[in-house]
CSV table of C-alpha atoms in Angstrom, one decimal:
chain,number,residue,atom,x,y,z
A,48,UNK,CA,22.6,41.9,53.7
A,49,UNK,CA,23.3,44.3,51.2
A,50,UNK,CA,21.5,43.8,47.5
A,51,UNK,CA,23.4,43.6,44.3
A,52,UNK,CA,24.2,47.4,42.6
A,53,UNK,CA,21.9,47.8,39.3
A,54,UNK,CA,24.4,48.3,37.3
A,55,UNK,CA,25.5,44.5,38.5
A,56,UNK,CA,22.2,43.1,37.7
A,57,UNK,CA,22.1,44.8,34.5
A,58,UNK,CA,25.1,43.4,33.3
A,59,UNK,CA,24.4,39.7,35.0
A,60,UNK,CA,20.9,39.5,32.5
A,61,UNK,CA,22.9,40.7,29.2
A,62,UNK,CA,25.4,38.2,29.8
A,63,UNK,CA,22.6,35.3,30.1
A,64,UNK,CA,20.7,36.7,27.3
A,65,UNK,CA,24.1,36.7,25.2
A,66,UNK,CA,24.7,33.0,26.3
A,67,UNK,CA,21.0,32.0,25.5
A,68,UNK,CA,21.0,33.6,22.4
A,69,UNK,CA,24.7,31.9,21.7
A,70,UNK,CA,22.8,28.2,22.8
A,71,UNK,CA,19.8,29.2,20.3
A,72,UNK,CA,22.3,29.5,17.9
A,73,UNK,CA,24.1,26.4,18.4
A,74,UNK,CA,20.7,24.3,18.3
A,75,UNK,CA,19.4,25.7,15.0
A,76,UNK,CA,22.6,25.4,13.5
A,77,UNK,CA,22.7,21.6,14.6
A,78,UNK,CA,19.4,20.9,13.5
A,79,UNK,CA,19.4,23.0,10.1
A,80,UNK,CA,20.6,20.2,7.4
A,81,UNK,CA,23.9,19.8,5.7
A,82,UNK,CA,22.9,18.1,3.0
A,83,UNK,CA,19.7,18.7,1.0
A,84,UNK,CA,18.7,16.2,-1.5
A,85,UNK,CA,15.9,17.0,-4.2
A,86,UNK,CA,13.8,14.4,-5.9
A,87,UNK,CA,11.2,14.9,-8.4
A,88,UNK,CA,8.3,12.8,-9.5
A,89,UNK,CA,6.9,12.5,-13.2
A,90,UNK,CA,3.8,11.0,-13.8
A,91,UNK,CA,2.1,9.8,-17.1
A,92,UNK,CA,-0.5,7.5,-17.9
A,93,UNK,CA,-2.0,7.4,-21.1
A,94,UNK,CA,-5.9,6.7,-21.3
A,95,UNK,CA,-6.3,3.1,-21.4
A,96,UNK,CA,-9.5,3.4,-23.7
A,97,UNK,CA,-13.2,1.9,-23.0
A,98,UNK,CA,-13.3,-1.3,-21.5
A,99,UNK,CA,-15.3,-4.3,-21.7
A,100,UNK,CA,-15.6,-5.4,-18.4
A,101,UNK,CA,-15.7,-4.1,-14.7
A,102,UNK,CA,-12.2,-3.9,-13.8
A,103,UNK,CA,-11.4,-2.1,-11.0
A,104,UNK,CA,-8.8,0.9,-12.3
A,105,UNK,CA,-5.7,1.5,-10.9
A,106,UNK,CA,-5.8,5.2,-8.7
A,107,UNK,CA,-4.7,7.8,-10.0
A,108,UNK,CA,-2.0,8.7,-7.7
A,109,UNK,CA,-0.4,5.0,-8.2
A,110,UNK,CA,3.1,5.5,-7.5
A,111,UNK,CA,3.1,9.3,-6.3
A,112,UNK,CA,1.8,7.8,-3.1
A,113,UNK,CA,4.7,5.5,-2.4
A,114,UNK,CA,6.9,8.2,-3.5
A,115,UNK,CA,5.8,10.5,-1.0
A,116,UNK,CA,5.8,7.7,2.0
A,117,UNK,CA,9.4,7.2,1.4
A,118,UNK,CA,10.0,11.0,1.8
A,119,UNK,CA,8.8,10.6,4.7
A,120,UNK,CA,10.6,7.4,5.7
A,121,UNK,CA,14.4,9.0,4.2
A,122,UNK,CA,13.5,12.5,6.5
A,123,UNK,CA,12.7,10.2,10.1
A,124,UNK,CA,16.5,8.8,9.4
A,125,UNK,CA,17.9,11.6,7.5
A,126,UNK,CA,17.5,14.0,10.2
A,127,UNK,CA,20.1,11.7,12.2
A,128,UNK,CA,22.5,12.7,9.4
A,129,UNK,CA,21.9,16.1,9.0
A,130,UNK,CA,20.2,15.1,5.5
A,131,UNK,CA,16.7,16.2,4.3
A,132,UNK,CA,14.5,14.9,1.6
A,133,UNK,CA,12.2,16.9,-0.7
A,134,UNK,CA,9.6,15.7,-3.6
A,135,UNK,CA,8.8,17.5,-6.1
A,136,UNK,CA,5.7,15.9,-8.4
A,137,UNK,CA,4.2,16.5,-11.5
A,138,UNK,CA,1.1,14.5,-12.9
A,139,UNK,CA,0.1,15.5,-16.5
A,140,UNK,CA,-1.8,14.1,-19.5
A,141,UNK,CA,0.5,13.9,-22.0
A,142,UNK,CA,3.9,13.3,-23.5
A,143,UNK,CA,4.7,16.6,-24.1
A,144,UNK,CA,3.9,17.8,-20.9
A,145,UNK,CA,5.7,15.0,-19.4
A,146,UNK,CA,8.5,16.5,-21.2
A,147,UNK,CA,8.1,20.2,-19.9
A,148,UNK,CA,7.3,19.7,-16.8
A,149,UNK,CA,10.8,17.3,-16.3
A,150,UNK,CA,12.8,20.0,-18.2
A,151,UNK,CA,11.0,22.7,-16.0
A,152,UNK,CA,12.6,21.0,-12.7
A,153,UNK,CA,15.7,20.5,-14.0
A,154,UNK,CA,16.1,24.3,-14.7
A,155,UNK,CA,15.0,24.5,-11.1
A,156,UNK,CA,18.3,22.6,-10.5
A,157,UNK,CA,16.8,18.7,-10.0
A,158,UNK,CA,18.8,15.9,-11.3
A,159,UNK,CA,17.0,12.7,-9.8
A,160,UNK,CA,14.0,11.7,-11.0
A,161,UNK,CA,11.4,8.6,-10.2
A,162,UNK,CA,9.4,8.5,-13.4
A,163,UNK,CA,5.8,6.8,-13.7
A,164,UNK,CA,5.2,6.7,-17.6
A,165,UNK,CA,5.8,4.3,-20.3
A,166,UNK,CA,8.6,3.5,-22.3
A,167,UNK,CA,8.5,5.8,-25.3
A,168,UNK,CA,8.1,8.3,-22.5
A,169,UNK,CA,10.9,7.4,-20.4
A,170,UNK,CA,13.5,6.7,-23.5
A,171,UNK,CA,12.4,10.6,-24.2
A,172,UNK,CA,13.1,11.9,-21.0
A,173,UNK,CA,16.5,10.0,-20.7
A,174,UNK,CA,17.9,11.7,-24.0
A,175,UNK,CA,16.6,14.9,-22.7
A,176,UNK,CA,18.2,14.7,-19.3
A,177,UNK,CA,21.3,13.1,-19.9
A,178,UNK,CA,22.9,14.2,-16.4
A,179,UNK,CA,20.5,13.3,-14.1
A,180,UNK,CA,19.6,9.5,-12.6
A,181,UNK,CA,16.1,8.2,-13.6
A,182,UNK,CA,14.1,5.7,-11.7
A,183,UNK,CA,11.4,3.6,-14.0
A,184,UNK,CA,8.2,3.0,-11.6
A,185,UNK,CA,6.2,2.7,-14.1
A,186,UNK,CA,7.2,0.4,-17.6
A,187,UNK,CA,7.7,-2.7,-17.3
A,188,UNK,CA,9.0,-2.8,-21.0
A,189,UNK,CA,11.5,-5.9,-21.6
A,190,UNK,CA,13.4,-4.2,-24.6
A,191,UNK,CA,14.3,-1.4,-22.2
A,192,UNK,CA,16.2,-4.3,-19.9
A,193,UNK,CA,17.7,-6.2,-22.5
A,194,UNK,CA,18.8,-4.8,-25.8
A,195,UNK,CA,18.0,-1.1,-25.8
A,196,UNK,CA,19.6,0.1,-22.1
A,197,UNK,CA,19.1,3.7,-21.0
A,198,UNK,CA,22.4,4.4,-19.4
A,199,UNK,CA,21.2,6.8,-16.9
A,200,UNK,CA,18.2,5.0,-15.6
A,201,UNK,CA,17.6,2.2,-13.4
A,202,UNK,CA,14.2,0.0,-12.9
A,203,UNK,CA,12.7,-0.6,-10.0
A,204,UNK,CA,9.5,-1.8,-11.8
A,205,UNK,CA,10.3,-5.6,-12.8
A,206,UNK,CA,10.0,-6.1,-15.9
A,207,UNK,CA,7.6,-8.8,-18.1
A,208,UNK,CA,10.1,-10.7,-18.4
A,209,UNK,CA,10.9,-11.1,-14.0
A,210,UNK,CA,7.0,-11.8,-13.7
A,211,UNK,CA,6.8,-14.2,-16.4
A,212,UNK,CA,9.9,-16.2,-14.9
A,213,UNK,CA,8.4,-15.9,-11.3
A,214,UNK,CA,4.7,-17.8,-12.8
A,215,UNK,CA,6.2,-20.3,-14.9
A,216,UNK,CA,8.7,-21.5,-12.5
A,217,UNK,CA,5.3,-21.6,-9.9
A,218,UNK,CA,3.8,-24.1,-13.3
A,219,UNK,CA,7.0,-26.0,-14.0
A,220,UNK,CA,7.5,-26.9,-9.8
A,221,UNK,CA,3.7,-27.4,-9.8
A,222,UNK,CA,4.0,-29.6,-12.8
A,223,UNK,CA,1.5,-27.9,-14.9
A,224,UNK,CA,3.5,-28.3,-17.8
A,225,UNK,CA,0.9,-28.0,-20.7
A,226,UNK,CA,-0.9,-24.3,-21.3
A,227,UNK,CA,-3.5,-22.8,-23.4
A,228,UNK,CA,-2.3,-19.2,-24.0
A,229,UNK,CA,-4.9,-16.4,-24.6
A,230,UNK,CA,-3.8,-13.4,-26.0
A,231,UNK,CA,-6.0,-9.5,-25.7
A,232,UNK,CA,-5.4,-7.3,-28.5
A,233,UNK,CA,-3.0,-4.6,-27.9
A,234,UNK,CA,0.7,-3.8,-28.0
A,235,UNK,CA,0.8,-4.4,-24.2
A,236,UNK,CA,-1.2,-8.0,-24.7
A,237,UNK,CA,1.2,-9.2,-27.3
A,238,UNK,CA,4.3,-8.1,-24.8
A,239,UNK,CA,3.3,-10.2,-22.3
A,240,UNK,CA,2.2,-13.2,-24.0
A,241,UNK,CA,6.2,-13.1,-25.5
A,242,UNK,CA,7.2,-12.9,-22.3
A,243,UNK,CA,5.4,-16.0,-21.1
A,244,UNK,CA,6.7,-17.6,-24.2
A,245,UNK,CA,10.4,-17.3,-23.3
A,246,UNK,CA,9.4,-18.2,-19.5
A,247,UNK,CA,8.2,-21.6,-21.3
A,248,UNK,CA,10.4,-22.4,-23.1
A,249,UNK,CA,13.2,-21.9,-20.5
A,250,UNK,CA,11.1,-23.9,-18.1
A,251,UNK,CA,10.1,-26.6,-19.9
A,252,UNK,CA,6.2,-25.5,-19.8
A,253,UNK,CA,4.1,-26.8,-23.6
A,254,UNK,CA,2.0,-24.4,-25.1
A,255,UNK,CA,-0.9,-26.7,-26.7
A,256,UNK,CA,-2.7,-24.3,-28.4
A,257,UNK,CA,-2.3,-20.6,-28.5
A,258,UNK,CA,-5.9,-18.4,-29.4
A,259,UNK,CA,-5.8,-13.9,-29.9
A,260,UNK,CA,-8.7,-13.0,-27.9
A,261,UNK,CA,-10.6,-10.9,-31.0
A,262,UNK,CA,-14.0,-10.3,-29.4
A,263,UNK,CA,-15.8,-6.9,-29.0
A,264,UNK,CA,-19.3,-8.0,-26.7
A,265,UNK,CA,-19.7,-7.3,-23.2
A,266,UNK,CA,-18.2,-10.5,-21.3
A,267,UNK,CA,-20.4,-9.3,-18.3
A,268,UNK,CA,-23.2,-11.1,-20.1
A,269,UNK,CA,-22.2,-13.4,-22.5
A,270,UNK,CA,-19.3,-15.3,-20.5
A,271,UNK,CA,-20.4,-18.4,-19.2
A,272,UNK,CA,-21.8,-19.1,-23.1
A,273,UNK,CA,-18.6,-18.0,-24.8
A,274,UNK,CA,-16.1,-18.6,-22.8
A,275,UNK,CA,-16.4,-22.6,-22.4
A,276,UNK,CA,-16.6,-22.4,-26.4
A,277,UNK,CA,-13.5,-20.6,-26.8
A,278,UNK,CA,-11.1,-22.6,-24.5
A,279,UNK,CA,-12.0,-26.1,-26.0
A,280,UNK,CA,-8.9,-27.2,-27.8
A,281,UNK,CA,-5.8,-30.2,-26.5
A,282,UNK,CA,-5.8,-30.4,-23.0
A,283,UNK,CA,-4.4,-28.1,-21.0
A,284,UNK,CA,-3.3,-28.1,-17.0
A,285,UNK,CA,-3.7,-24.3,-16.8
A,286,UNK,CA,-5.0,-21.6,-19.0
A,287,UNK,CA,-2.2,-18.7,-19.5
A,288,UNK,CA,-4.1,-15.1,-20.4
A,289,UNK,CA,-2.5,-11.6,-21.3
A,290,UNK,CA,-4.7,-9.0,-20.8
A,291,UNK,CA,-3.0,-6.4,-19.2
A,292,UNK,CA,-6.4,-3.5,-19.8
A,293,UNK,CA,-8.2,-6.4,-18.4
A,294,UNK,CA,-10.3,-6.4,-21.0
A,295,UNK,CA,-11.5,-10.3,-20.6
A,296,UNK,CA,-9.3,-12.1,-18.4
A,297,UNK,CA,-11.6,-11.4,-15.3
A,298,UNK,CA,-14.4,-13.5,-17.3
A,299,UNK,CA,-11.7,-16.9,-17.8
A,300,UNK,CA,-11.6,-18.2,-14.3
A,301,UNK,CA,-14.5,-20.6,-13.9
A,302,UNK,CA,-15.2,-20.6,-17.2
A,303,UNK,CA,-12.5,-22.4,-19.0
A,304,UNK,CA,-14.0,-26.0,-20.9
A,305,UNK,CA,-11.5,-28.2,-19.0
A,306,UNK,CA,-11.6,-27.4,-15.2
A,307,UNK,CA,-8.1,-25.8,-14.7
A,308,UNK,CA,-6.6,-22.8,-12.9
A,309,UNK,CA,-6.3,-19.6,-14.5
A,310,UNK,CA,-2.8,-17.5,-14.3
A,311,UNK,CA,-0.9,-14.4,-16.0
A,312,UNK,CA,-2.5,-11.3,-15.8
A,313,UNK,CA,-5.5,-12.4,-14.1
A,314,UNK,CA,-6.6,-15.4,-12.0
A,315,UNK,CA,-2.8,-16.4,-10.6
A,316,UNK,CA,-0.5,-13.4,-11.1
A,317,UNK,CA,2.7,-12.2,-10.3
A,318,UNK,CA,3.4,-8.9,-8.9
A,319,UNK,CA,6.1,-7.1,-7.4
A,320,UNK,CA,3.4,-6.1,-4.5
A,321,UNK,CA,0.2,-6.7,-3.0
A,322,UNK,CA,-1.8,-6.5,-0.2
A,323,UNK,CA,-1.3,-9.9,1.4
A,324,UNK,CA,2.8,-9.7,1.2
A,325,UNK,CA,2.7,-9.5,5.4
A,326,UNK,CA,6.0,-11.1,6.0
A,327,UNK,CA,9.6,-9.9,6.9
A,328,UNK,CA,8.0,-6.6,8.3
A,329,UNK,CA,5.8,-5.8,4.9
A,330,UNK,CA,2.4,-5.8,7.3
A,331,UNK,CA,4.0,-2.3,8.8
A,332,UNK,CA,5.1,-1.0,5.3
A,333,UNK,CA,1.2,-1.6,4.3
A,334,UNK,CA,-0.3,-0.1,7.4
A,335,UNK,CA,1.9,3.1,7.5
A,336,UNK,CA,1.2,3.2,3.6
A,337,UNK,CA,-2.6,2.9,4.1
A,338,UNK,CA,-2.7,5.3,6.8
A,339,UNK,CA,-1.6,8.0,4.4
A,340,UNK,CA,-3.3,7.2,1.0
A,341,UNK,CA,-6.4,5.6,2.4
A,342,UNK,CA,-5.8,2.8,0.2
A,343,UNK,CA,-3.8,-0.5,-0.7
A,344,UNK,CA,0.1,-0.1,-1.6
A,345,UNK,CA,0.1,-1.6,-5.4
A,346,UNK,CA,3.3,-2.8,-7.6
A,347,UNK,CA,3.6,0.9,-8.8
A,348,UNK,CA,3.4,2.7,-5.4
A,349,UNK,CA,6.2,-0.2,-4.1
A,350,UNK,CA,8.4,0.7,-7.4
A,351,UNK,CA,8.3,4.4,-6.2
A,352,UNK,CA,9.0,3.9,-2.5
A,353,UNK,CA,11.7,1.7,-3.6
A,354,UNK,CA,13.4,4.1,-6.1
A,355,UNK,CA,13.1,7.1,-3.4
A,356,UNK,CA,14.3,4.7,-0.4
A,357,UNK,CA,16.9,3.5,-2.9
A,358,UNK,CA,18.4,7.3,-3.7
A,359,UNK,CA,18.6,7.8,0.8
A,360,UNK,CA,20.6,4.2,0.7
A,361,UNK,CA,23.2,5.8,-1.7
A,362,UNK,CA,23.1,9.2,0.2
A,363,UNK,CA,23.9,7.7,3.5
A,364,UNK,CA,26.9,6.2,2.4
A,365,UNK,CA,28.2,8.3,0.4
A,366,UNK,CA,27.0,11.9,1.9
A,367,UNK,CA,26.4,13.6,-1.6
A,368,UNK,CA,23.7,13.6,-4.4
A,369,UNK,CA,26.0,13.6,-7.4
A,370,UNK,CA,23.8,11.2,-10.2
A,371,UNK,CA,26.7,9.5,-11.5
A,372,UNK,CA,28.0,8.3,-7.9
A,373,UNK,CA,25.0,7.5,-6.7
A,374,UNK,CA,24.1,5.1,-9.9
A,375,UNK,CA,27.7,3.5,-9.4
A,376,UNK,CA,27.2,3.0,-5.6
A,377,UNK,CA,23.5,1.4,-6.0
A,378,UNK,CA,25.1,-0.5,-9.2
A,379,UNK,CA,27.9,-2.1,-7.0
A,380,UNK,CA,27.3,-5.3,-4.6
A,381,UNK,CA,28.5,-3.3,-1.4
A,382,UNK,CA,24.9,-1.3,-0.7
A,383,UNK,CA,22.1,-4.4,0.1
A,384,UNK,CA,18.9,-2.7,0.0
A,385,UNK,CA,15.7,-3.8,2.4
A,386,UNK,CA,12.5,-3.7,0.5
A,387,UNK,CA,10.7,-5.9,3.2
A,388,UNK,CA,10.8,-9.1,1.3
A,389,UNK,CA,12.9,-11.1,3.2
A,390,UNK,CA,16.1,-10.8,0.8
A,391,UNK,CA,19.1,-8.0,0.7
A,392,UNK,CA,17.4,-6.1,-2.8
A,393,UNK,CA,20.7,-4.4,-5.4
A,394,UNK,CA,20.6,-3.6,-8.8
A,395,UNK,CA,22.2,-5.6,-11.5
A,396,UNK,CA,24.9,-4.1,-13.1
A,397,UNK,CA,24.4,-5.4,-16.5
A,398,UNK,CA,20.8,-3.4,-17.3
A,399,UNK,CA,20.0,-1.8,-13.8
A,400,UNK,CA,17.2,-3.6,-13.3
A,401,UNK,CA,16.8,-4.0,-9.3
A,402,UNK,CA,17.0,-7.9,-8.3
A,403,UNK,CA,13.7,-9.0,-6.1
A,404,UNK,CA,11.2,-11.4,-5.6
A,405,UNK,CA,8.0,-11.7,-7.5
A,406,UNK,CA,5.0,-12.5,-5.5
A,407,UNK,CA,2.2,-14.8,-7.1
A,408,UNK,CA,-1.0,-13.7,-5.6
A,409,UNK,CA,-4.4,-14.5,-6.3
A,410,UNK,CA,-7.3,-11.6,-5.5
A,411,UNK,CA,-7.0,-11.5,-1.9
A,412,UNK,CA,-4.4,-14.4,-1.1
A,413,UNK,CA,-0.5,-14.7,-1.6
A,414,UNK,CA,-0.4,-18.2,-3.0
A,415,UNK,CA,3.9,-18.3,-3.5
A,416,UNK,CA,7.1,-16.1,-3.6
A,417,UNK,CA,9.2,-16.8,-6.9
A,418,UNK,CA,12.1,-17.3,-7.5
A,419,UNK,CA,10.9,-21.2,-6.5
A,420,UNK,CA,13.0,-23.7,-4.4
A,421,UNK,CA,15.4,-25.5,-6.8
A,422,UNK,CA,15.9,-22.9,-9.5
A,423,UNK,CA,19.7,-22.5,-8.4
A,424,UNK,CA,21.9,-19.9,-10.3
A,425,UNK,CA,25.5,-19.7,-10.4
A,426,UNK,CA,25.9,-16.6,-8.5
A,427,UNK,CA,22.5,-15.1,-7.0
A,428,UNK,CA,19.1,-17.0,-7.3
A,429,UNK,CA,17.0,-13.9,-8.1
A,430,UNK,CA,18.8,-13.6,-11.5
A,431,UNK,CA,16.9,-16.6,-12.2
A,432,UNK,CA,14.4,-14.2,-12.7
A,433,UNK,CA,14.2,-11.6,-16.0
A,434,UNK,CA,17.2,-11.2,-18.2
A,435,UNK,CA,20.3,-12.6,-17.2
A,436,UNK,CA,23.6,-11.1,-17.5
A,437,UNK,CA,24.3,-13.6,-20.7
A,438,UNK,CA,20.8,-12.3,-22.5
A,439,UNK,CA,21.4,-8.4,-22.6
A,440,UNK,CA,22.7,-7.7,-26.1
A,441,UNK,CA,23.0,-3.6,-25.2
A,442,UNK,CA,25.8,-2.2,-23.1
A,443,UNK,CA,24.6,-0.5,-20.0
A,444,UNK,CA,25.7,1.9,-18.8
């Protein structure tokens, strides 16, 4: 049998090359994404101060964690849709390098943000980026939901006002309709206690006596004397407390003159997340999370999952990272959102504030899931909770 000439052979290995290098090619060019999408992450949180009790503190990458496991998440479907995710985060100390280093990746050509800061912070960085889409993960300020809207931001933090509504409608079903209120001493304190106030008073919960919290000794040692002292008053069914440092409120439980449950901040509380939420597929949210951060998933890390998750909803649909479309598409009632709690999640188009519901969780138990059976609405239930489209007095956005 006569063998193939060399110059045959020759010619029969460049044309496989060619047609190997051509497929190469082909493959890279299929995987290589269409569509890159940006994000960055900006993280304050001012010094909360001495305390006067053993709280536990919050981590210090609260939020950046969940933000980063939702990168993850939006690049396993992403890739599907030739779309891939990138985070960019910055953690500082301060306002003003909150500031800089936001301005700094918007020269860098970033215009979505998930911010972790509070609310003087965030108003600031929503006049000083007034073309890019802001997520709040981190203030749960009510004034920023109901008479002093930032147009280009949306909050996936609930607000005071969504937790307060979630506890007292837990009281008013309950029937623990009389409350002592106990009141810490900072801005944040005083915030919270108006927000159980209007929860009250639109449930039909009695404040019998309302007392500020004004002592400065170590409750570690002194509790089970003061504290029975300082709740004596009208009787109460449950003691209410704001103390968001946590200051006292871990000394009330158990401690109270009449035997009654504790609630707000402490004892009871309502939270947007927390370990025991296990339901509606949460369990594999919380093991994937703790897998990576080699801790529990908190309200803030959920807030920033949620906002991140949120912007790869939009993108999907809409195959484009333009602010301004994306805020209209996650503004409309066409783009249900699944943040594992058993209900389609969307943002209300009246102060962007994302629509969920509240879990009331004690330490290591979920107790109940607000909004409570028979608190109907006209339209959706969840806007049963925080400030209805009637109560925002600013026009968003």
């Amino acid at each position: 049998m006569r063998q193939p000439a060399p110059l045959v052979l020759t010619c029969l290995l460049a044309l496989a090359t060619t047609l190997a290098n051509v497929q190469y090619a082909q493959a890279a060019q299929a995987a290589e994404p269409s569509l890159q999408v940006r994000i960055g992450y900006l993280g304050y949180r001012p010094d909360a101060g001495p305390l006067l009790s053993n709280i536990i503190p919050e981590p210090a990458d609260a939020g950046l964690q969940g933000a980063e496991l939702a990168i993850v998440d939006n690049n396993s479907t992403g890739r599907f849709l030739k779309q891939r995710f990138e985070l960019l985060s910055a953690s500082v100390d301060s306002p003003e390098a909150l500031l800089q280093a936001a301005r700094a990746q918007h020269e860098q050509g970033l215009r979505l943000f998930v911010v972790n800061a509070p609310a003087a912070s965030l108003r600031a960085l929503s006049a000083a980026l007034p073309d890019s889409l802001l997520f709040n993960a981190g203030s749960p300020d009510d004034h920023l939901r109901s008479d002093q809207c930032l147009g280009n931001v949306l909050h996936s933090l609930p607000s005071r006002a969504m937790l307060a509504d979630a506890l007292v409608q837990f009281l008013a079903l309950r029937k623990w309709q009389r409350a002592l209120l106990v009141v810490g001493q900072t801005e944040d304190d005083r915030a919270y206690a108006q927000a159980l106030r209007r929860a009250m008073k639109r449930f039909g919960v009695q404040i019998v006596a309302e007392k500020a919290w004004s002592f400065d000794n170590d409750q570690r040692r002194s509790a089970q004397a003061d504290m029975p002292l300082f709740t004596q008053t009208a009787e109460y069914d449950v003691v209410l407390v704001a103390d968001e440092r946590g200051d006292f409120g871990e000394y009330l439980p158990y401690q109270t003159w009449y035997p009654r449950p504790v609630a707000g901040t402490q004892g009871l509380t309502p939270t947007a997340w927390h370990k025991s939420v296990e339901t509606f597929g949460a369990a594999q949210l919380q093991k994937r999370f703790e897998a990576q951060a080699g801790r529990w998933m908190n309200d803030r890390d959920f807030a920033a999952w949620m906002a991140v998750r949120s912007v790869a909803s939009a993108v999907s649909k809409l195959r484009q990272a333009e602010p301004r479309a994306l805020q209209q598409r996650l503004l409309g009632d066409q783009l249900p959102l699944d943040g594992f709690k058993g209900r389609k999640l969307s943002y209300r188009p009246w102060n962007g504030e994302l629509r969920q519901p509240i879990a009331l969780v004690q330490p290591r138990a979920l107790v109940s899931t607000s909004p409570q059976e028979g608190f109907l609405h006209p339209f959706n239930e969840m806007d049963s909770l925080g400030y209805d489209r009637p109560e925002v007095t600013c026009r968003y956005p």
